[in-house]
mmCIF file of C-alpha atoms in Angstrom:
data_model
loop_
_atom_site.group_PDB
_atom_site.id
_atom_site.type_symbol
_atom_site.label_atom_id
_atom_site.label_comp_id
_atom_site.label_asym_id
_atom_site.label_seq_id
_atom_site.Cartn_x
_atom_site.Cartn_y
_atom_site.Cartn_z
ATOM 1 C CA MET T 442 0.118 0.241 -0.059
ATOM 2 C CA GLU T 443 1.371 3.532 -0.846
ATOM 3 C CA GLU T 444 2.703 5.878 1.914
ATOM 4 C CA ILE T 445 1.230 9.232 1.850
ATOM 5 C CA ILE T 446 3.218 11.716 3.570
ATOM 6 C CA TYR T 447 0.964 14.402 5.515
ATOM 7 C CA LEU T 448 1.775 18.395 5.503
ATOM 8 C CA ASN T 449 0.308 20.910 7.236
ATOM 9 C CA GLN T 450 -2.101 23.279 5.826
ATOM 10 C CA LYS T 451 0.780 26.140 5.908
ATOM 11 C CA ALA T 452 2.280 24.253 3.165
ATOM 12 C CA LEU T 453 -0.630 24.899 0.374
ATOM 13 C CA LYS T 454 0.534 28.480 -0.047
ATOM 14 C CA PHE T 455 4.033 27.488 -0.789
ATOM 15 C CA LEU T 456 3.700 24.446 -3.222
ATOM 16 C CA PRO T 457 5.200 23.318 -5.342
ATOM 17 C CA TRP T 458 7.714 24.031 -2.792
ATOM 18 C CA VAL T 459 7.872 21.987 0.339
ATOM 19 C CA ARG T 460 9.840 22.733 3.722
ATOM 20 C CA ALA T 461 10.964 20.392 6.032
ATOM 21 C CA ASP T 462 8.923 22.642 8.770
ATOM 22 C CA PHE T 463 5.654 21.765 6.454
ATOM 23 C CA ILE T 464 6.184 17.764 7.011
ATOM 24 C CA SER T 465 4.454 15.772 9.635
ATOM 25 C CA GLU T 466 6.817 13.727 11.961
ATOM 26 C CA GLN T 467 5.183 10.474 10.199
ATOM 27 C CA GLY T 468 5.934 12.058 6.674
ATOM 28 C CA LEU T 469 9.737 12.760 8.086
ATOM 29 C CA THR T 470 10.337 8.872 9.309
ATOM 30 C CA ILE T 471 9.080 7.632 5.514
ATOM 31 C CA LEU T 472 11.277 10.428 4.024
ATOM 32 C CA ARG T 473 14.278 8.910 6.128
ATOM 33 C CA LYS T 474 14.045 5.657 4.205
ATOM 34 C CA LYS T 475 14.006 7.195 0.737
ATOM 35 C CA LYS T 476 16.865 8.133 -1.831
ATOM 36 C CA VAL T 477 17.010 11.285 -3.548
ATOM 37 C CA GLY T 478 14.942 11.479 -6.746
ATOM 38 C CA ASP T 479 12.036 9.352 -5.400
ATOM 39 C CA VAL T 480 8.618 9.658 -6.318
ATOM 40 C CA VAL T 481 6.288 10.322 -3.149
ATOM 41 C CA SER T 482 2.749 10.743 -2.686
ATOM 42 C CA ILE T 483 2.097 14.105 -0.323
ATOM 43 C CA SER T 484 -1.569 15.270 1.071
ATOM 44 C CA VAL T 485 -2.342 18.474 1.787
ATOM 45 C CA LYS T 486 -5.918 19.508 3.276
ATOM 46 C CA GLY T 487 -7.224 15.959 2.004
ATOM 47 C CA LYS T 488 -5.931 16.405 -1.544
ATOM 48 C CA ILE T 489 -3.140 14.268 -2.875
ATOM 49 C CA TYR T 490 -0.063 15.665 -4.572
ATOM 50 C CA TYR T 491 3.343 13.990 -6.519
ATOM 51 C CA ALA T 492 6.370 15.063 -5.422
ATOM 52 C CA TYR T 493 10.456 14.113 -5.810
ATOM 53 C CA PHE T 494 12.484 13.788 -2.684
ATOM 54 C CA GLU T 495 15.364 16.005 -2.587
ATOM 55 C CA GLY T 496 16.884 14.801 0.444
ATOM 56 C CA LEU T 497 16.312 16.052 3.939
ATOM 57 C CA ASP T 498 19.609 18.306 3.966
ATOM 58 C CA SER T 499 17.665 20.442 1.864
ATOM 59 C CA LYS T 500 15.845 23.715 2.500
ATOM 60 C CA VAL T 501 13.311 22.193 0.342
ATOM 61 C CA PRO T 502 13.087 18.749 0.901
ATOM 62 C CA LEU T 503 10.053 18.299 -1.677
ATOM 63 C CA LYS T 504 8.894 19.299 -5.007
ATOM 64 C CA VAL T 505 5.632 18.823 -6.345
ATOM 65 C CA PHE T 506 5.450 17.923 -9.822
ATOM 66 C CA SER T 507 1.830 17.074 -10.531
ATOM 67 C CA ALA T 508 -1.508 16.371 -8.894
ATOM 68 C CA ASP T 509 -2.657 14.053 -11.643
ATOM 69 C CA THR T 510 0.323 11.504 -12.070
ATOM 70 C CA ASN T 511 3.237 9.830 -10.172
ATOM 71 C CA LEU T 512 4.789 8.719 -13.284
ATOM 72 C CA ILE T 513 7.412 11.289 -13.237
ATOM 73 C CA SER T 514 9.203 10.425 -16.251
ATOM 74 C CA GLU T 515 6.062 10.710 -18.809
ATOM 75 C CA HIS T 516 5.044 13.779 -16.942
ATOM 76 C CA ILE T 517 8.747 15.304 -17.989
ATOM 77 C CA LYS T 518 8.407 14.110 -20.996
ATOM 78 C CA ARG T 519 5.012 15.583 -21.872
ATOM 79 C CA ALA T 520 5.977 18.906 -19.742
ATOM 80 C CA LEU T 521 9.352 19.581 -22.413
ATOM 81 C CA THR T 522 6.895 18.441 -25.433
ATOM 82 C CA THR T 523 4.220 21.142 -24.270
ATOM 83 C CA SER T 524 6.794 23.948 -23.695
ATOM 84 C CA ILE T 525 8.721 23.566 -27.099
ATOM 85 C CA ARG T 526 5.108 23.507 -28.956
ATOM 86 C CA ILE T 527 4.427 26.965 -26.871
ATOM 87 C CA ARG T 528 7.678 28.602 -27.959
ATOM 88 C CA SER T 529 6.770 27.743 -31.370
ATOM 89 C CA LYS T 530 4.161 29.495 -31.445
ATOM 90 C CA ILE T 531 5.129 32.756 -30.609
ATOM 91 C CA LYS T 532 7.673 34.947 -32.650
ATOM 92 C CA ILE T 533 10.952 35.135 -30.881
ATOM 93 C CA ASP T 534 12.869 37.523 -33.119
ATOM 94 C CA SER T 535 16.383 35.785 -31.889
ATOM 95 C CA ASN T 536 18.545 32.312 -32.115
ATOM 96 C CA ALA T 537 18.290 32.354 -28.410
ATOM 97 C CA PHE T 538 15.671 32.039 -25.778
ATOM 98 C CA ARG T 539 14.329 30.053 -23.039
ATOM 99 C CA VAL T 540 12.982 26.368 -23.889
ATOM 100 C CA PHE T 541 12.011 25.122 -20.250
ATOM 101 C CA PHE T 542 11.333 27.261 -17.258
ATOM 102 C CA SER T 543 11.120 25.589 -13.775
ATOM 103 C CA GLU T 544 8.101 25.667 -12.079
ATOM 104 C CA ALA T 545 6.402 27.898 -14.776
ATOM 105 C CA ASP T 546 6.777 24.867 -17.006
ATOM 106 C CA ASP T 547 5.470 22.396 -14.787
ATOM 107 C CA VAL T 548 9.233 20.603 -13.620
ATOM 108 C CA PRO T 549 10.656 22.608 -10.806
ATOM 109 C CA GLY T 550 14.254 22.755 -10.856
ATOM 110 C CA LEU T 551 14.868 22.244 -14.701
ATOM 111 C CA ILE T 552 15.698 25.206 -17.002
ATOM 112 C CA ILE T 553 16.734 24.757 -20.195
ATOM 113 C CA ASP T 554 17.910 27.750 -22.725
ATOM 114 C CA LYS T 555 18.712 27.861 -26.850
ATOM 115 C CA TYR T 556 21.554 29.596 -28.330
ATOM 116 C CA ASP T 557 21.434 28.926 -31.838
ATOM 117 C CA ASP T 558 22.507 25.235 -32.103
ATOM 118 C CA LEU T 559 23.545 24.685 -28.431
ATOM 119 C CA VAL T 560 21.409 24.083 -25.988
ATOM 120 C CA VAL T 561 22.021 24.147 -22.125
ATOM 121 C CA ILE T 562 20.447 22.024 -19.645
ATOM 122 C CA HIS T 563 20.385 23.639 -15.863
ATOM 123 C CA LEU T 564 19.428 21.151 -12.918
ATOM 124 C CA THR T 565 19.333 23.333 -9.962
ATOM 125 C CA SER T 566 17.109 20.037 -8.280
ATOM 126 C CA LYS T 567 19.174 16.943 -7.422
ATOM 127 C CA GLY T 568 15.843 14.808 -7.425
ATOM 128 C CA LEU T 569 15.845 15.345 -11.090
ATOM 129 C CA TYR T 570 19.206 13.890 -11.832
ATOM 130 C CA LYS T 571 18.532 10.055 -12.548
ATOM 131 C CA HIS T 572 16.106 11.864 -15.241
ATOM 132 C CA ILE T 573 19.057 13.301 -17.077
ATOM 133 C CA GLU T 574 19.195 10.993 -20.227
ATOM 134 C CA LEU T 575 15.212 11.400 -20.655
ATOM 135 C CA ILE T 576 15.513 14.732 -20.833
ATOM 136 C CA GLU T 577 18.360 14.890 -23.183
ATOM 137 C CA SER T 578 16.445 12.385 -25.631
ATOM 138 C CA VAL T 579 13.454 14.795 -25.744
ATOM 139 C CA ILE T 580 15.605 17.682 -26.482
ATOM 140 C CA THR T 581 17.604 15.745 -28.913
ATOM 141 C CA GLN T 582 14.718 14.514 -30.753
ATOM 142 C CA GLU T 583 12.770 18.014 -30.583
ATOM 143 C CA LEU T 584 15.031 20.507 -30.980
ATOM 144 C CA ASN T 585 17.869 18.211 -32.625
ATOM 145 C CA PRO T 586 20.817 20.802 -31.494
ATOM 146 C CA ARG T 587 24.362 20.148 -32.592
ATOM 147 C CA HIS T 588 25.689 20.921 -28.738
ATOM 148 C CA ILE T 589 24.138 19.670 -25.204
ATOM 149 C CA VAL T 590 25.838 21.284 -22.441
ATOM 150 C CA PHE T 591 24.764 20.602 -18.420
ATOM 151 C CA LYS T 592 24.800 22.541 -15.766
ATOM 152 C CA PHE T 593 24.656 21.470 -11.895
ATOM 153 C CA GLY T 594 23.206 23.592 -9.592
ATOM 154 C CA ASP T 595 25.341 26.894 -8.842
ATOM 155 C CA SER T 596 28.629 25.031 -10.404
ATOM 156 C CA PRO T 597 29.870 26.550 -13.705
ATOM 157 C CA ILE T 598 29.093 24.993 -16.867
ATOM 158 C CA GLN T 599 32.120 22.813 -17.992
ATOM 159 C CA ALA T 600 32.262 23.826 -21.807
ATOM 160 C CA SER T 601 34.422 25.537 -23.597
ATOM 161 C CA ILE T 602 32.150 26.982 -26.427
ATOM 162 C CA SER T 603 31.060 30.343 -27.561
ATOM 163 C CA LYS T 604 28.209 31.019 -29.588
ATOM 164 C CA ILE T 605 26.998 34.611 -31.569
ATOM 165 C CA VAL T 606 23.712 35.370 -30.685
ATOM 166 C CA LYS T 607 21.144 37.586 -33.286
ATOM 167 C CA GLU T 608 18.765 39.191 -31.292
ATOM 168 C CA HIS T 609 17.002 41.612 -33.544
ATOM 169 C CA ASP T 610 19.393 42.959 -35.608
ATOM 170 C CA VAL T 611 22.042 42.764 -32.630
ATOM 171 C CA LEU T 612 25.105 40.347 -32.107
ATOM 172 C CA TYR T 613 26.468 38.967 -28.703
ATOM 173 C CA GLU T 614 28.896 36.494 -28.147
ATOM 174 C CA VAL T 615 27.847 34.186 -25.533
ATOM 175 C CA ASN T 616 30.694 32.391 -23.755
ATOM 176 C CA PHE T 617 29.905 29.422 -21.989
ATOM 177 C CA ALA T 618 33.077 28.900 -19.998
ATOM 178 C CA SER T 619 32.701 31.365 -17.492
ATOM 179 C CA PRO T 620 29.200 32.707 -17.715
ATOM 180 C CA GLN T 621 26.886 34.710 -15.313
ATOM 181 C CA LYS T 622 23.444 32.911 -15.413
ATOM 182 C CA THR T 623 23.935 31.051 -18.558
ATOM 183 C CA GLY T 624 25.482 33.279 -20.765
ATOM 184 C CA LEU T 625 22.947 36.134 -21.895
ATOM 185 C CA TYR T 626 20.113 37.737 -19.882
ATOM 186 C CA LEU T 627 17.282 36.055 -21.930
ATOM 187 C CA ASP T 628 14.517 37.523 -20.197
ATOM 188 C CA GLN T 629 15.363 41.159 -21.283
ATOM 189 C CA ARG T 630 15.196 40.384 -24.846
ATOM 190 C CA ILE T 631 11.414 42.605 -25.195
ATOM 191 C CA ASN T 632 12.818 44.989 -22.724
ATOM 192 C CA ARG T 633 15.927 45.969 -24.850
ATOM 193 C CA LYS T 634 13.570 45.901 -27.816
ATOM 194 C CA PHE T 635 11.273 48.112 -26.348
ATOM 195 C CA LEU T 636 14.181 50.651 -25.219
ATOM 196 C CA ARG T 637 15.289 50.658 -29.027
ATOM 197 C CA ASP T 638 11.660 51.405 -30.323
ATOM 198 C CA ILE T 639 11.404 54.530 -28.070
ATOM 199 C CA LEU T 640 14.427 55.812 -28.536
ATOM 200 C CA ARG T 641 14.364 59.074 -31.021
ATOM 201 C CA GLY T 642 18.202 58.257 -31.912
ATOM 202 C CA ASN T 643 20.013 61.732 -30.770
ATOM 203 C CA GLU T 644 19.759 61.034 -26.619
ATOM 204 C CA THR T 645 22.776 60.343 -24.471
ATOM 205 C CA VAL T 646 22.327 57.016 -22.209
ATOM 206 C CA LEU T 647 23.633 55.822 -19.345
ATOM 207 C CA ASP T 648 23.940 51.814 -18.909
ATOM 208 C CA LEU T 649 24.350 50.993 -15.157
ATOM 209 C CA PHE T 650 25.075 47.462 -14.435
ATOM 210 C CA CYS T 651 25.270 46.729 -17.855
ATOM 211 C CA TYR T 652 26.810 43.501 -17.918
ATOM 212 C CA SER T 653 27.445 42.512 -21.800
ATOM 213 C CA GLY T 654 25.851 45.928 -22.948
ATOM 214 C CA GLY T 655 22.352 44.735 -24.245
ATOM 215 C CA PHE T 656 20.275 47.904 -23.212
ATOM 216 C CA GLY T 657 23.300 50.077 -24.547
ATOM 217 C CA LEU T 658 23.619 48.227 -27.067
ATOM 218 C CA ASN T 659 20.604 48.599 -28.338
ATOM 219 C CA ALA T 660 20.868 52.114 -27.910
ATOM 220 C CA LEU T 661 23.841 52.367 -30.343
ATOM 221 C CA LYS T 662 21.901 50.692 -32.955
ATOM 222 C CA ALA T 663 18.951 53.386 -32.412
ATOM 223 C CA GLY T 664 21.855 55.964 -33.228
ATOM 224 C CA CYS T 665 22.197 57.659 -29.953
ATOM 225 C CA LYS T 666 25.172 60.319 -29.540
ATOM 226 C CA LYS T 667 26.989 58.822 -26.956
ATOM 227 C CA VAL T 668 26.463 55.659 -24.013
ATOM 228 C CA VAL T 669 27.939 55.359 -20.917
ATOM 229 C CA PHE T 670 28.556 51.641 -19.632
ATOM 230 C CA VAL T 671 29.115 51.174 -16.071
ATOM 231 C CA ASP T 672 29.862 47.856 -14.317
ATOM 232 C CA GLU T 673 32.367 46.723 -11.736
ATOM 233 C CA SER T 674 33.061 43.106 -13.515
ATOM 234 C CA SER T 675 35.872 43.161 -15.940
ATOM 235 C CA LYS T 676 34.803 39.714 -17.397
ATOM 236 C CA SER T 677 31.727 41.820 -18.376
ATOM 237 C CA LEU T 678 32.844 44.424 -20.077
ATOM 238 C CA GLU T 679 35.451 42.365 -21.995
ATOM 239 C CA CYS T 680 32.152 40.921 -23.296
ATOM 240 C CA LEU T 681 31.057 44.146 -23.801
ATOM 241 C CA LYS T 682 33.477 45.050 -26.161
ATOM 242 C CA ARG T 683 33.686 42.254 -27.975
ATOM 243 C CA ASN T 684 30.237 43.065 -28.483
ATOM 244 C CA LEU T 685 31.144 46.383 -29.807
ATOM 245 C CA GLU T 686 33.346 44.987 -32.456
ATOM 246 C CA LEU T 687 30.841 42.322 -33.341
ATOM 247 C CA ASN T 688 28.380 45.509 -34.319
ATOM 248 C CA ASN T 689 30.662 47.512 -35.795
ATOM 249 C CA ILE T 690 30.473 50.130 -33.656
ATOM 250 C CA SER T 691 32.595 52.963 -33.064
ATOM 251 C CA PHE T 692 34.368 53.079 -29.397
ATOM 252 C CA ASP T 693 34.038 56.815 -30.130
ATOM 253 C CA ARG T 694 30.676 57.004 -29.283
ATOM 254 C CA VAL T 695 31.025 54.937 -25.781
ATOM 255 C CA GLU T 696 32.740 55.347 -22.666
ATOM 256 C CA ILE T 697 33.399 52.091 -20.265
ATOM 257 C CA TYR T 698 33.986 52.220 -16.488
ATOM 258 C CA GLN T 699 34.826 49.318 -14.537
ATOM 259 C CA GLN T 700 33.404 50.536 -11.172
ATOM 260 C CA ASN T 701 31.033 49.777 -8.684
ATOM 261 C CA VAL T 702 27.353 51.545 -9.697
ATOM 262 C CA PHE T 703 26.890 53.079 -6.237
ATOM 263 C CA GLU T 704 30.400 54.560 -6.255
ATOM 264 C CA PHE T 705 29.937 55.902 -10.004
ATOM 265 C CA LEU T 706 27.019 57.752 -8.751
ATOM 266 C CA LYS T 707 28.591 59.455 -6.003
ATOM 267 C CA GLN T 708 30.766 60.969 -8.584
ATOM 268 C CA LYS T 709 30.424 64.846 -9.421
ATOM 269 C CA LEU T 710 28.209 65.486 -12.284
ATOM 270 C CA ARG T 711 29.704 65.824 -15.399
ATOM 271 C CA HIS T 712 27.196 65.928 -17.762
ATOM 272 C CA SER T 713 23.374 64.788 -17.447
ATOM 273 C CA PHE T 714 21.812 61.673 -19.541
ATOM 274 C CA ASP T 715 18.468 61.755 -21.231
ATOM 275 C CA PHE T 716 17.916 58.011 -20.461
ATOM 276 C CA ILE T 717 19.413 56.068 -17.656
ATOM 277 C CA ILE T 718 18.876 52.258 -17.582
ATOM 278 C CA CYS T 719 19.534 50.623 -14.299
ATOM 279 C CA ASP T 720 19.340 46.911 -14.009
ATOM 280 C CA PRO T 721 20.772 45.811 -10.660
ATOM 281 C CA PRO T 722 21.508 42.349 -9.758
ATOM 282 C CA ALA T 723 18.743 40.683 -7.242
ATOM 283 C CA PHE T 724 19.404 42.480 -3.911
ATOM 284 C CA THR T 725 16.840 39.942 -1.835
ATOM 285 C CA ARG T 726 16.222 36.614 -2.355
ATOM 286 C CA SER T 727 14.367 36.315 0.560
ATOM 287 C CA LYS T 728 11.423 38.362 2.457
ATOM 288 C CA LYS T 729 13.659 38.665 5.293
ATOM 289 C CA HIS T 730 16.295 41.346 3.768
ATOM 290 C CA LEU T 731 13.414 43.071 1.507
ATOM 291 C CA PRO T 732 13.934 46.169 3.960
ATOM 292 C CA THR T 733 17.943 46.203 3.096
ATOM 293 C CA ALA T 734 16.792 45.703 -0.727
ATOM 294 C CA ILE T 735 14.078 48.639 -0.445
ATOM 295 C CA VAL T 736 17.445 50.770 0.986
ATOM 296 C CA ALA T 737 19.553 49.944 -2.016
ATOM 297 C CA TYR T 738 16.983 50.700 -4.185
ATOM 298 C CA ARG T 739 16.827 53.989 -2.887
ATOM 299 C CA ARG T 740 20.445 54.933 -3.036
ATOM 300 C CA LEU T 741 20.278 53.889 -6.670
ATOM 301 C CA VAL T 742 17.400 56.015 -7.630
ATOM 302 C CA ARG T 743 18.916 58.864 -5.436
ATOM 303 C CA GLY T 744 22.167 58.715 -7.719
ATOM 304 C CA CYS T 745 20.142 58.239 -11.120
ATOM 305 C CA LEU T 746 18.074 61.256 -10.294
ATOM 306 C CA ASN T 747 21.182 63.148 -9.912
ATOM 307 C CA PHE T 748 22.401 62.369 -13.400
ATOM 308 C CA LEU T 749 19.125 62.486 -14.851
ATOM 309 C CA SER T 750 18.907 65.501 -17.375
ATOM 310 C CA LYS T 751 15.569 67.813 -16.456
ATOM 311 C CA ASP T 752 13.362 66.342 -18.940
ATOM 312 C CA GLY T 753 14.952 62.774 -18.898
ATOM 313 C CA PHE T 754 13.675 59.116 -18.578
ATOM 314 C CA LEU T 755 14.643 56.392 -16.101
ATOM 315 C CA LEU T 756 14.053 52.700 -16.723
ATOM 316 C CA LEU T 757 14.463 50.984 -13.482
ATOM 317 C CA PHE T 758 14.323 47.115 -12.911
ATOM 318 C CA SER T 759 14.278 44.442 -10.256
ATOM 319 C CA CYS T 760 15.123 40.870 -10.924
ATOM 320 C CA SER T 761 13.763 39.842 -7.191
ATOM 321 C CA HIS T 762 10.151 38.756 -6.552
ATOM 322 C CA HIS T 763 10.270 40.000 -3.249
ATOM 323 C CA VAL T 764 10.817 43.788 -4.779
ATOM 324 C CA SER T 765 7.254 44.421 -6.269
ATOM 325 C CA LEU T 766 6.405 47.043 -8.868
ATOM 326 C CA SER T 767 4.817 48.973 -6.512
ATOM 327 C CA ASP T 768 7.970 49.464 -4.460
ATOM 328 C CA LEU T 769 9.789 50.298 -7.341
ATOM 329 C CA GLU T 770 7.027 52.859 -7.856
ATOM 330 C CA ARG T 771 6.604 54.291 -4.574
ATOM 331 C CA ILE T 772 10.688 54.655 -4.504
ATOM 332 C CA ILE T 773 11.030 56.838 -7.190
ATOM 333 C CA TYR T 774 8.156 58.767 -6.408
ATOM 334 C CA GLN T 775 9.462 59.493 -2.731
ATOM 335 C CA GLU T 776 13.029 60.204 -4.405
ATOM 336 C CA ALA T 777 12.126 62.411 -7.114
ATOM 337 C CA LEU T 778 9.733 64.696 -4.670
ATOM 338 C CA LYS T 779 13.069 65.219 -2.632
ATOM 339 C CA ASN T 780 14.900 66.233 -5.945
ATOM 340 C CA ASN T 781 13.687 69.467 -6.557
ATOM 341 C CA PHE T 782 10.268 68.082 -6.574
ATOM 342 C CA ARG T 783 10.384 66.626 -9.585
ATOM 343 C CA LEU T 784 7.518 64.378 -10.556
ATOM 344 C CA PRO T 785 7.371 61.253 -12.110
ATOM 345 C CA ARG T 786 4.761 59.840 -14.595
ATOM 346 C CA VAL T 787 4.796 56.368 -15.276
ATOM 347 C CA LEU T 788 4.808 55.405 -19.051
ATOM 348 C CA ALA T 789 5.007 51.780 -19.022
ATOM 349 C CA ARG T 790 5.359 48.625 -16.549
ATOM 350 C CA LEU T 791 7.794 46.048 -18.159
ATOM 351 C CA PHE T 792 8.390 42.463 -17.325
ATOM 352 C CA GLN T 793 9.995 39.397 -18.683
ATOM 353 C CA SER T 794 10.097 37.968 -21.954
ATOM 354 C CA PRO T 795 7.070 35.772 -23.005
ATOM 355 C CA ASP T 796 9.598 32.945 -23.030
ATOM 356 C CA HIS T 797 9.957 32.881 -19.492
ATOM 357 C CA PRO T 798 6.085 32.179 -18.710
ATOM 358 C CA PHE T 799 4.683 32.616 -14.997
ATOM 359 C CA LYS T 800 2.028 31.174 -13.339
ATOM 360 C CA ILE T 801 -0.733 32.954 -11.353
ATOM 361 C CA ASN T 802 -0.863 30.561 -8.890
ATOM 362 C CA ILE T 803 3.025 30.812 -8.229
ATOM 363 C CA PRO T 804 3.891 34.074 -7.448
ATOM 364 C CA PRO T 805 7.166 33.924 -7.433
ATOM 365 C CA THR T 806 7.749 32.684 -11.319
ATOM 366 C CA LEU T 807 7.164 36.506 -11.794
ATOM 367 C CA TYR T 808 10.510 38.178 -10.827
ATOM 368 C CA LEU T 809 11.125 40.741 -13.557
ATOM 369 C CA LYS T 810 9.510 43.772 -13.164
ATOM 370 C CA GLY T 811 10.982 47.221 -14.731
ATOM 371 C CA VAL T 812 9.036 50.851 -14.622
ATOM 372 C CA PHE T 813 9.896 53.227 -17.241
ATOM 373 C CA VAL T 814 9.429 56.872 -16.018
ATOM 374 C CA HIS T 815 9.280 60.252 -17.424
ATOM 375 C CA ILE T 816 10.795 62.930 -14.487
ATOM 376 C CA SER T 817 10.811 66.910 -15.118
#
């Protein structure tokens, strides 16, 4: 007879993630006999779900993958083919996109990105390791890539391969030897295009936390007079320089600073900018540290306003689920009022690209938010 693991009612709010403190003592006894990757049945408020076991040493020992079947191999195969079919039905003006997005595509801990003829399979859950051959087989059958490389947890990709990605008419070199994330921020694709479309072509632009230059490159392609790039990572700026060369952009139109953004914004203003893009890393990955993150955003916005022209535009992003759009807008409004009573108008709210779907019942899957404001 199948053993059922009982959870307390609080677990329902956090599914598909099941923390150890949600599991009854009876459930923990069962799990002590299980191996990582085993499928178990769990019950919350009388409803049965199926999850795979991550190990009791994990912060999230169980990850729910279905409420319908305990046949995880069939579930993974169906989820993969469904995600690929969905992507095939939307226009993606690039040879790089996210094929599969973890919980949003119904397999927590599995992320798959495609860069031209190379596919990166990122497994963040040990419970999925035993299904590697199945995942590779489905991807080979459906996408027929030339290369497949694996990334496990936070470890770097073990592949000395580089690819040229074309996004709209902008070229990027993606080097998988030491990438951030899986090589390029694919989730910002539609927002880079948004910036490109609204620029008139004669503006000055400041690209903060520029990484490989995605936003600034689009500004230059739009004809902007000058773009200033700032990032403290030397490897990111080396990648930026290669991308400038790839796109035949004159270095006379750019200034590049390897510097901490907060320190850069403390400098005495030499000239103001018509557009500022600020896309920082996540300042918090937990609700506990949200107040600290809010302080960091206030410092950023305050600095940006000092560098912004009197009739300028600010594009501010958060990639942390815990920092909301309303948080960003409130910070901009309050800091703008302190800055010579400059009044912000929200012109657009931005989110992650559609190949990074989110589920309404799993709020953390909507993690990327941006606000585009005019400040006069």
